PDB file of C-alpha atoms in Angstrom:
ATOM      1  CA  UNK A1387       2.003   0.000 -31.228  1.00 39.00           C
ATOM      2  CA  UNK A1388       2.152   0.619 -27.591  1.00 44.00           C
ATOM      3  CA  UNK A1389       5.096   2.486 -26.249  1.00 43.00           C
ATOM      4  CA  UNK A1390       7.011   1.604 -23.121  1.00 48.00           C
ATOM      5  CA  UNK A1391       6.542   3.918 -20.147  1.00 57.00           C
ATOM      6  CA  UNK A1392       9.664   4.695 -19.005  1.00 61.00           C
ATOM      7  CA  UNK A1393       9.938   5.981 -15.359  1.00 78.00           C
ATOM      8  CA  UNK A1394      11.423   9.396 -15.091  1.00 69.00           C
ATOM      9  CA  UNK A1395      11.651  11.739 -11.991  1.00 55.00           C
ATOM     10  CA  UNK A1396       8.477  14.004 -11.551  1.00 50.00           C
ATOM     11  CA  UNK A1397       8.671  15.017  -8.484  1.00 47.00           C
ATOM     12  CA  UNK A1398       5.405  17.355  -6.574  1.00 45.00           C
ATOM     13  CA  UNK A1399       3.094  13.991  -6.150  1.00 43.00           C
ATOM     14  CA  UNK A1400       0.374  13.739  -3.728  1.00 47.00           C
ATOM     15  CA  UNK A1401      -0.625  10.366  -2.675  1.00 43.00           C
ATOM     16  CA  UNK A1402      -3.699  11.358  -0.780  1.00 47.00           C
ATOM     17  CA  UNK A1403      -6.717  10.190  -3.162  1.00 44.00           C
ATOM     18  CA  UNK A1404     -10.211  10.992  -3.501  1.00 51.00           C
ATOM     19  CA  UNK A1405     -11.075   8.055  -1.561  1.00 51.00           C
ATOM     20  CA  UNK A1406     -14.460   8.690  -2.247  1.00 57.00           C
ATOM     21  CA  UNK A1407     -13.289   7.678  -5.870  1.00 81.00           C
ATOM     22  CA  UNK A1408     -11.836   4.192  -5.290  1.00 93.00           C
ATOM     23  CA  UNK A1409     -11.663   1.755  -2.616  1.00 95.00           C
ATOM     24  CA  UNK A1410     -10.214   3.878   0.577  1.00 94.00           C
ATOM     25  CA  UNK A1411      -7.650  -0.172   1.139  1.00 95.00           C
ATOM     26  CA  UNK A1412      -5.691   1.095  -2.008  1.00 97.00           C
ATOM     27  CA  UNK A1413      -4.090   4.133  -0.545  1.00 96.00           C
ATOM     28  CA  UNK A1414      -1.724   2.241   1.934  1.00 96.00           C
ATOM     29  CA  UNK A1415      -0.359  -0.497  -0.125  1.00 97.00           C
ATOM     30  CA  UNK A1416       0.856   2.282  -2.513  1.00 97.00           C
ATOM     31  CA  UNK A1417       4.371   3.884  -2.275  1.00 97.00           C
ATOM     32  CA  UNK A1418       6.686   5.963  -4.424  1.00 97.00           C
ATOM     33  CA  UNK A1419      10.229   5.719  -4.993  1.00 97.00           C
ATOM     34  CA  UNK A1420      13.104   7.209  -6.459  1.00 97.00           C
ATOM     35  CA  UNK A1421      16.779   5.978  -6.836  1.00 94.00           C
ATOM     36  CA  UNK A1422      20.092   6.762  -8.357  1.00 89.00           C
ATOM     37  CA  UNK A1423      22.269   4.771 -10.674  1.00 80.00           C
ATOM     38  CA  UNK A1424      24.675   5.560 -13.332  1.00 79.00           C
ATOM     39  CA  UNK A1425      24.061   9.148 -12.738  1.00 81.00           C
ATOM     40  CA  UNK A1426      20.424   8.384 -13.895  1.00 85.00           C
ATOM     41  CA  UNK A1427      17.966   9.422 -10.641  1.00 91.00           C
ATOM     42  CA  UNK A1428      14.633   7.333 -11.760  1.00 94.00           C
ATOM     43  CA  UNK A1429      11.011   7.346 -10.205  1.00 96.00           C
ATOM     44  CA  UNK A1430       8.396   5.223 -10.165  1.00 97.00           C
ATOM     45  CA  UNK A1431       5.503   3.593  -7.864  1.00 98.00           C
ATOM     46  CA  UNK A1432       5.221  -0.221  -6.247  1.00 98.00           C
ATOM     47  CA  UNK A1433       2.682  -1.841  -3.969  1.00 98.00           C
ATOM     48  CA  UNK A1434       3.594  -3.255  -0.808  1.00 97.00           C
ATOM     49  CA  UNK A1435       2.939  -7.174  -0.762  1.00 97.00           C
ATOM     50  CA  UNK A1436       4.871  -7.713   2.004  1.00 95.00           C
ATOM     51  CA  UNK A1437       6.352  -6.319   5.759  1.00 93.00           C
ATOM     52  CA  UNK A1438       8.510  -7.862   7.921  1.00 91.00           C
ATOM     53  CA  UNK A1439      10.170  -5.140  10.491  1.00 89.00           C
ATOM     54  CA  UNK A1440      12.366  -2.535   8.600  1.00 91.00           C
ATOM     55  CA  UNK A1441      11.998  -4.490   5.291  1.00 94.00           C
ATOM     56  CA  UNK A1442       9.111  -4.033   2.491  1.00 96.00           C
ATOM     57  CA  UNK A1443       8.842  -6.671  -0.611  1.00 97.00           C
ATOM     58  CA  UNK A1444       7.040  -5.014  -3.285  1.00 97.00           C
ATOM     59  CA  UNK A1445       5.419  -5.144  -6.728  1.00 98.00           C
ATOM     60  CA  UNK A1446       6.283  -3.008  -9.541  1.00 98.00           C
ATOM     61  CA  UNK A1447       7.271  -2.906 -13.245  1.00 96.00           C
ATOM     62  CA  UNK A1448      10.601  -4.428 -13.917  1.00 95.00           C
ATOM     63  CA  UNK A1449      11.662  -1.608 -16.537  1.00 94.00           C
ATOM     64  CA  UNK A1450      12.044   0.311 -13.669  1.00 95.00           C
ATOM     65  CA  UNK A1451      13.953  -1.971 -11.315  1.00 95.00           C
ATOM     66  CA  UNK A1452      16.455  -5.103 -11.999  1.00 94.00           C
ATOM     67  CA  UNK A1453      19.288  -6.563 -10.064  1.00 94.00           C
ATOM     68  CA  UNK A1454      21.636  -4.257 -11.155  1.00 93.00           C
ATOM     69  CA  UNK A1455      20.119  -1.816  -8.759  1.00 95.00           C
ATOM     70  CA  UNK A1456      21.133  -4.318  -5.922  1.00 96.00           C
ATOM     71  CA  UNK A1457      22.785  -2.704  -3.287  1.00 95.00           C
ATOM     72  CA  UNK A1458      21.766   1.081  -4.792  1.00 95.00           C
ATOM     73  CA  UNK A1459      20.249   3.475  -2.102  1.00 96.00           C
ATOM     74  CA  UNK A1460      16.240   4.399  -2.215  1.00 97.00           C
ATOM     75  CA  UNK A1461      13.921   6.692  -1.080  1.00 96.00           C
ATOM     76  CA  UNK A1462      10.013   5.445  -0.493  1.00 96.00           C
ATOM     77  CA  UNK A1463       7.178   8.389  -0.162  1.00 94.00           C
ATOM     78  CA  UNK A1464       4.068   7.890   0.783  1.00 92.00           C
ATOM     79  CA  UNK A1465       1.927  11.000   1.501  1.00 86.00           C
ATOM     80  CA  UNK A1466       4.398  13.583   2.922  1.00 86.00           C
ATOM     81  CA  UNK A1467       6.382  11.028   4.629  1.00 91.00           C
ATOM     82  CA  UNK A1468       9.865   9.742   3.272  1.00 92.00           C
ATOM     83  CA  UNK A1469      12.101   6.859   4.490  1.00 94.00           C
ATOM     84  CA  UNK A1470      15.247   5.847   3.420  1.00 95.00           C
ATOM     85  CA  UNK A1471      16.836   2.351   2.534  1.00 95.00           C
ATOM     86  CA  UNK A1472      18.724   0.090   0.382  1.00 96.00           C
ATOM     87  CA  UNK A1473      17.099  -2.206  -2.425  1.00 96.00           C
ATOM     88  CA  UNK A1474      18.345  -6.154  -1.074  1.00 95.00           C
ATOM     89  CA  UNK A1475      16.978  -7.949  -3.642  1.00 96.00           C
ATOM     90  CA  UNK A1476      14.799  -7.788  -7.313  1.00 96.00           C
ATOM     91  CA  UNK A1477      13.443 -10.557  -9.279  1.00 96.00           C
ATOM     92  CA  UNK A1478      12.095  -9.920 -12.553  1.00 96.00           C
ATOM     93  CA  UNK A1479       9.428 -11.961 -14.390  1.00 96.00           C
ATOM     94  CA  UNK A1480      11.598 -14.138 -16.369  1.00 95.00           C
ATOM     95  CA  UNK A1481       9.558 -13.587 -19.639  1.00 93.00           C
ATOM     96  CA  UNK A1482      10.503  -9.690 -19.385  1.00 93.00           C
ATOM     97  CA  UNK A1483      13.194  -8.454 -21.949  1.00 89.00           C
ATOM     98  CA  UNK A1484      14.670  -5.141 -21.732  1.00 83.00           C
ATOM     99  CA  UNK A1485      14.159  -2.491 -24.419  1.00 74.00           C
ATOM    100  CA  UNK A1486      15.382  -2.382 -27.225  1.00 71.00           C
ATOM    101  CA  UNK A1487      14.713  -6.221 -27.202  1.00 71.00           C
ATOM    102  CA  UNK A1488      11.165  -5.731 -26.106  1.00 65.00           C
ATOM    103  CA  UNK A1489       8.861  -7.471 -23.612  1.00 66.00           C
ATOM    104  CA  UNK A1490       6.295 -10.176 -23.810  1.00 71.00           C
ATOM    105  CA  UNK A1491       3.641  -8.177 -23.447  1.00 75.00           C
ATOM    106  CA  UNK A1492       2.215  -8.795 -19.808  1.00 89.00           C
ATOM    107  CA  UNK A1493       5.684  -9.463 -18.169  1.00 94.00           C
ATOM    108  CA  UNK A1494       7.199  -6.491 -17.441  1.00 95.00           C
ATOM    109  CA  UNK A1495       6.715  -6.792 -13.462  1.00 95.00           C
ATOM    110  CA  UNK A1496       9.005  -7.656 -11.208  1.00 97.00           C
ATOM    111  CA  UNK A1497       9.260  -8.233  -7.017  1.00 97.00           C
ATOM    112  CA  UNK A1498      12.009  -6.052  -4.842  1.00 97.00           C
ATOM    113  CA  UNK A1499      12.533  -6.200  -1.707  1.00 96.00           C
ATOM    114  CA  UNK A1500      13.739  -2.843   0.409  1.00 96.00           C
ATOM    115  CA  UNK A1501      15.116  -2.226   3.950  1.00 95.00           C
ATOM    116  CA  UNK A1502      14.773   0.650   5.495  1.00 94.00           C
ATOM    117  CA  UNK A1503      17.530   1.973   7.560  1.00 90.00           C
ATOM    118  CA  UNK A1504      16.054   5.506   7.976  1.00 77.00           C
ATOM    119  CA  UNK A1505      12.211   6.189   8.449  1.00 78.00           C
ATOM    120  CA  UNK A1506      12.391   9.887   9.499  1.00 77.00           C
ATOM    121  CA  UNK A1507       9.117  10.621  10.468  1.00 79.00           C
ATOM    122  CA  UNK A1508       7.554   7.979   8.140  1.00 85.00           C
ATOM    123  CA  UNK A1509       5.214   5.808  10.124  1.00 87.00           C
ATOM    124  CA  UNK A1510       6.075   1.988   8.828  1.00 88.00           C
ATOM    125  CA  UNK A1511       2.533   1.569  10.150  1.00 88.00           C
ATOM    126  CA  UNK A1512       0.929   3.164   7.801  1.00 89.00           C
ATOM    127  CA  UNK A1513       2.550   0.773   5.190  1.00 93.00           C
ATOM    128  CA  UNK A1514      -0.242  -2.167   4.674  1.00 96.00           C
ATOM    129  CA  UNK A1515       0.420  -5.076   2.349  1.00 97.00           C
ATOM    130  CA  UNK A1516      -1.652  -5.537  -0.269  1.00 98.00           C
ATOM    131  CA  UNK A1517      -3.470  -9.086  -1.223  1.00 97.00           C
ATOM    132  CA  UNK A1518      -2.063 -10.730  -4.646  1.00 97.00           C
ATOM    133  CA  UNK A1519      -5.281 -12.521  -6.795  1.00 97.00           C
ATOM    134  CA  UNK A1520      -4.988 -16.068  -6.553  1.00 95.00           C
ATOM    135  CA  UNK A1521      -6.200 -16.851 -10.546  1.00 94.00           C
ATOM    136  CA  UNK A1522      -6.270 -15.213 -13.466  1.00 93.00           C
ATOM    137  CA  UNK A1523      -8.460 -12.135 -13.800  1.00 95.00           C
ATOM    138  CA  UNK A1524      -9.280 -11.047 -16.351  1.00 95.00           C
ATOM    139  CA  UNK A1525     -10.106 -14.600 -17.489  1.00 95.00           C
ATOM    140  CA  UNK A1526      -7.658 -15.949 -20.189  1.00 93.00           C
ATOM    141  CA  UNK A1527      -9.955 -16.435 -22.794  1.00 94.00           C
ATOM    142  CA  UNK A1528     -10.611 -12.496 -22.446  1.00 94.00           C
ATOM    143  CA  UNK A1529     -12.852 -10.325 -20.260  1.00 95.00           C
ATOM    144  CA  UNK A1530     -13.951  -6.813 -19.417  1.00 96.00           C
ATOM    145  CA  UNK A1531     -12.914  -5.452 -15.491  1.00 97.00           C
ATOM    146  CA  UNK A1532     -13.162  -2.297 -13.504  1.00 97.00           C
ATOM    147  CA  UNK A1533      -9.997  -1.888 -12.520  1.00 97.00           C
ATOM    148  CA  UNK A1534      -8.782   0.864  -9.580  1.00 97.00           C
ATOM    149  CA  UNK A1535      -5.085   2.584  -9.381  1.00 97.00           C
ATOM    150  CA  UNK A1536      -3.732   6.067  -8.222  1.00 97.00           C
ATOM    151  CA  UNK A1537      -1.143   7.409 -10.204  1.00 96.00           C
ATOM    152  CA  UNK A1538       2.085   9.238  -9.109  1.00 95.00           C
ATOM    153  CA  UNK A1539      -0.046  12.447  -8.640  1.00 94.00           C
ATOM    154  CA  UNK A1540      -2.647  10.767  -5.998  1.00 94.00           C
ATOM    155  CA  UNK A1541      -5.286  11.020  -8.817  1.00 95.00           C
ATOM    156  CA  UNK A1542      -7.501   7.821  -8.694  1.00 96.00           C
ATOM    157  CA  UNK A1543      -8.861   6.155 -11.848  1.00 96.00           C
ATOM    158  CA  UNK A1544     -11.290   4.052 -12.308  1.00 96.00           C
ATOM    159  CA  UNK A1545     -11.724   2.651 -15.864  1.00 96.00           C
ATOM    160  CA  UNK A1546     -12.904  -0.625 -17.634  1.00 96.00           C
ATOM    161  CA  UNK A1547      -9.829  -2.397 -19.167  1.00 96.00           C
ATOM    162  CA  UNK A1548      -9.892  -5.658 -21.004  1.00 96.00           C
ATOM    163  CA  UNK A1549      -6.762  -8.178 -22.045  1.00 95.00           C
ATOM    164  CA  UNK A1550      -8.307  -8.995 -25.592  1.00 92.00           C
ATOM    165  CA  UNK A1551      -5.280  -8.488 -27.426  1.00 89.00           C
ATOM    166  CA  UNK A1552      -3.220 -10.768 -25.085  1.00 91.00           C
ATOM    167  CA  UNK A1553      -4.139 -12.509 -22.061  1.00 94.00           C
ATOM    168  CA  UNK A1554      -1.700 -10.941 -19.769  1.00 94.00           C
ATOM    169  CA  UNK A1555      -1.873  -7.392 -21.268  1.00 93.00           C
ATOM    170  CA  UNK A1556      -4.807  -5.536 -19.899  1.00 95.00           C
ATOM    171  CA  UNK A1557      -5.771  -2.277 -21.919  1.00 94.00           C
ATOM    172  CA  UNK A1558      -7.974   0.533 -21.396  1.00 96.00           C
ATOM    173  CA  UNK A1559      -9.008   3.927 -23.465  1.00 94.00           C
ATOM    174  CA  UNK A1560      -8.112   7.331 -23.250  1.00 94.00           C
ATOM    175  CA  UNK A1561     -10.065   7.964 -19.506  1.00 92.00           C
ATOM    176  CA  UNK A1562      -6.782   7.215 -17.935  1.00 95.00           C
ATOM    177  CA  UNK A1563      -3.267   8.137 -20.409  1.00 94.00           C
ATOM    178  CA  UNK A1564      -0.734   7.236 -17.526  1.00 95.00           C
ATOM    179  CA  UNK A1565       2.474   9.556 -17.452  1.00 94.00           C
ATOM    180  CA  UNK A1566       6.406   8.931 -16.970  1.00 92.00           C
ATOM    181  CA  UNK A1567       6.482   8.101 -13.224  1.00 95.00           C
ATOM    182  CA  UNK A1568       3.181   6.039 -12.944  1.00 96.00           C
ATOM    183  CA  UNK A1569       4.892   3.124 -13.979  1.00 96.00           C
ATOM    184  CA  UNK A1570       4.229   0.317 -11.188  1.00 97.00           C
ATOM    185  CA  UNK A1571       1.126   2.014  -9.786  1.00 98.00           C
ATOM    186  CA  UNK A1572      -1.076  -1.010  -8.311  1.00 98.00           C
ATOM    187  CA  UNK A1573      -3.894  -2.198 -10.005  1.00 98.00           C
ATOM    188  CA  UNK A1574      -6.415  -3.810  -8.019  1.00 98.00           C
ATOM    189  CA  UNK A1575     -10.483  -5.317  -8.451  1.00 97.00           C
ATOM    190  CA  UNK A1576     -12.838  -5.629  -5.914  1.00 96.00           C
ATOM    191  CA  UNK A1577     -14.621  -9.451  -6.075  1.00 92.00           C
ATOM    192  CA  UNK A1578     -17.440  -9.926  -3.451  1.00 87.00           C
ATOM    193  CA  UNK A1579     -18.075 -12.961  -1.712  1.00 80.00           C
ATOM    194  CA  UNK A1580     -20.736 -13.839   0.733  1.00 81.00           C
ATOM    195  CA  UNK A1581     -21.536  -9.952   1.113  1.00 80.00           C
ATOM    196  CA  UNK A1582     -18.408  -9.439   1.800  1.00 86.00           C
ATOM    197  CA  UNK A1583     -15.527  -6.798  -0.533  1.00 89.00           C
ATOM    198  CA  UNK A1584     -12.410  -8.192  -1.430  1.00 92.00           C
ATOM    199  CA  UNK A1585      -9.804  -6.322  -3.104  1.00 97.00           C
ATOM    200  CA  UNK A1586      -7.323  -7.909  -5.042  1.00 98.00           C
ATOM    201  CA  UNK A1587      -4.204  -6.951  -6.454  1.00 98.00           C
ATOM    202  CA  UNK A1588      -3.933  -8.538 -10.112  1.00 98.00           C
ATOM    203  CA  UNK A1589      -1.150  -6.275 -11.543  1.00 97.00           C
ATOM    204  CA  UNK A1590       0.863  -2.647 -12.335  1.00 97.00           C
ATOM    205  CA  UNK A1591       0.609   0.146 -14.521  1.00 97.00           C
ATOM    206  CA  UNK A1592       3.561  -0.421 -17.028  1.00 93.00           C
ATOM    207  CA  UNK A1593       2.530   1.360 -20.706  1.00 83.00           C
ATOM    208  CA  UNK A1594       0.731   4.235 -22.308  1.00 74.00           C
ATOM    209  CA  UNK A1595      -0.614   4.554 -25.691  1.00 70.00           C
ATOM    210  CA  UNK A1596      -2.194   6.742 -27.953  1.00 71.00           C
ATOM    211  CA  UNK A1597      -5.569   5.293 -26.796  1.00 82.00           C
ATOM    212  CA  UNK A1598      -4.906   5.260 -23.111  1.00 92.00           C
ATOM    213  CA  UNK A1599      -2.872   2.800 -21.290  1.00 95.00           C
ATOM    214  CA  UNK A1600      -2.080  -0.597 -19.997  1.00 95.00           C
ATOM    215  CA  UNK A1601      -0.704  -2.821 -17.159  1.00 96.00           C
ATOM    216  CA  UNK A1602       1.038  -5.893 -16.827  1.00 96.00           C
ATOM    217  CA  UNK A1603      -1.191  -8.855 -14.976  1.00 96.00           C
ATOM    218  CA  UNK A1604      -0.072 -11.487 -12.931  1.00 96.00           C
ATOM    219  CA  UNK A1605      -1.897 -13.556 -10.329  1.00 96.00           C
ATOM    220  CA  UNK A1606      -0.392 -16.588  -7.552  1.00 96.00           C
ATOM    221  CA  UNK A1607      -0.224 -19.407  -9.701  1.00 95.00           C
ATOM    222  CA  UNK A1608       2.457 -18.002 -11.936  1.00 96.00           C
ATOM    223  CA  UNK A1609       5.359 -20.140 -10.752  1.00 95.00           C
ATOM    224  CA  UNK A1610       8.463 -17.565 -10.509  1.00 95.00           C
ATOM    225  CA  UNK A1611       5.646 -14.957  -8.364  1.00 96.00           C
ATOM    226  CA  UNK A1612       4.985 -17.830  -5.511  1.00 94.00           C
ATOM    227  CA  UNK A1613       8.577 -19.014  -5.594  1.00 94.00           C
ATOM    228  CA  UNK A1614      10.054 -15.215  -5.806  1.00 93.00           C
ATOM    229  CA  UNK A1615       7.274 -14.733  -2.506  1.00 92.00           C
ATOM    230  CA  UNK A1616       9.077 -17.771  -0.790  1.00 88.00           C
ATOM    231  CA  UNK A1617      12.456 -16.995  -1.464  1.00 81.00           C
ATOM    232  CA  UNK A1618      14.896 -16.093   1.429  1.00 62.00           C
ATOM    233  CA  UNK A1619      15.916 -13.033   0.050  1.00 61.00           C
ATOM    234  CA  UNK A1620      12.559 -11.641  -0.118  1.00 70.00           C
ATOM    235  CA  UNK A1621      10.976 -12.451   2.966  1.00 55.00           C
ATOM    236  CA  UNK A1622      13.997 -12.140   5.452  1.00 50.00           C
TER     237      UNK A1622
END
């Protein structure tokens, strides 16, 4: 049985990858973060889907963020850079149930949206919005991917995952066994079209197992992700 990957503080990450690895577009969308609440300080990693001045709506997995973390102060890090800010607003996929309940598998992710306040020496530039996939991939009816993500550490992977078991749960063996603190790492294909590379963001790290890991997926057409995109509080 797969076991939920909680998010924990691990701090001494790296985000600068092995581009050489993975598609070089990954790198930017990725972010970590860290927060404190009920005495509890929690880290984890999102993707930026969206930028608007100061403020940052992102992907991640929603056992690591929930509304109750409204108003709570946050840190982003991306490289060597850190900015400071308060989380505004979090909707979770409302298929997600909180341990000890337990999830459908697939729906633990959930969309937050940050604004900074204090950006130091962290270049909001840098920050580049990843694209969400428009359809299902992998294919309901089940299908093998390449899937890209960088962990906590920096550390790209590469690995072939399928979503056999369920069609929103995408698994993978033991080439990548993701750690506390990778939860919410982007995971992203490349599709090509008319010569052209397209990478597409279909999901996040969320689990490990004792054969490797998994992540949740997700794509546009899933009502509560295009309304949560249009919603005030998430695009303001």
């Amino acid at each position: 049985m797969i076991a939920s990957l909680l998010c924990t503080l691990a701090l001494g990450w790296n985000d600068t990858p092995r581009v050489d690895l993975i598609e070089p577009g990954i790198a930017p969308t990725q972010i970590t973060a860290t927060f404190v609440h009920d005495h509890t300080r929690t880290l984890f990693r999102a993707t930026v889907v969206a930028r608007k001045g100061p403020s940052i709506t992102i992907l991640t997995a929603a056992h690591c963020l929930g509304p109750a973390e409204i108003g709570s102060r946050i840190q982003i890090f991306q490289d060597k850079a850190v900015a400071s800010g308060q989380v505004q607003a979090v909707v979770r996929n409302p298929n997600y149930r909180p341990a000890p309940s337990g999830d459908i598998p697939g729906a633990d992710n959930a969309l937050a949206r940050i604004k900074l306040d204090e950006v130091g020496d962290f270049p909001l530039e840098s920050l580049k919005t990843a694209e969400l996939v428009n359809w299902a991939v992998p294919d309901p009816d089940g299908e093998l991917v390449t899937i890209q993500t960088i962990d906590q550490f920096g550390q790209p992977h590469k690995v072939k995952a399928g979503n056999y078991t369920n069609p929103r749960w995408l698994e993978w063996g033991p080439t990548y066994r993701p750690v506390p603190g990778d939860s919410g790492s982007g995971v992203f294909i490349v599709r090509t079209s008319r010569g052209k590379k397209n990478l597409l963001l279909i999901g996040s790290v969320v689990d490990r197992s004792q054969r490797g890991g998994g992540a949740s997926v997700l794509h546009l057409r899933d009502r509560w992700l295009r309304e949560a995109l249009q919603a005030e509080a998430l695009i303001r």
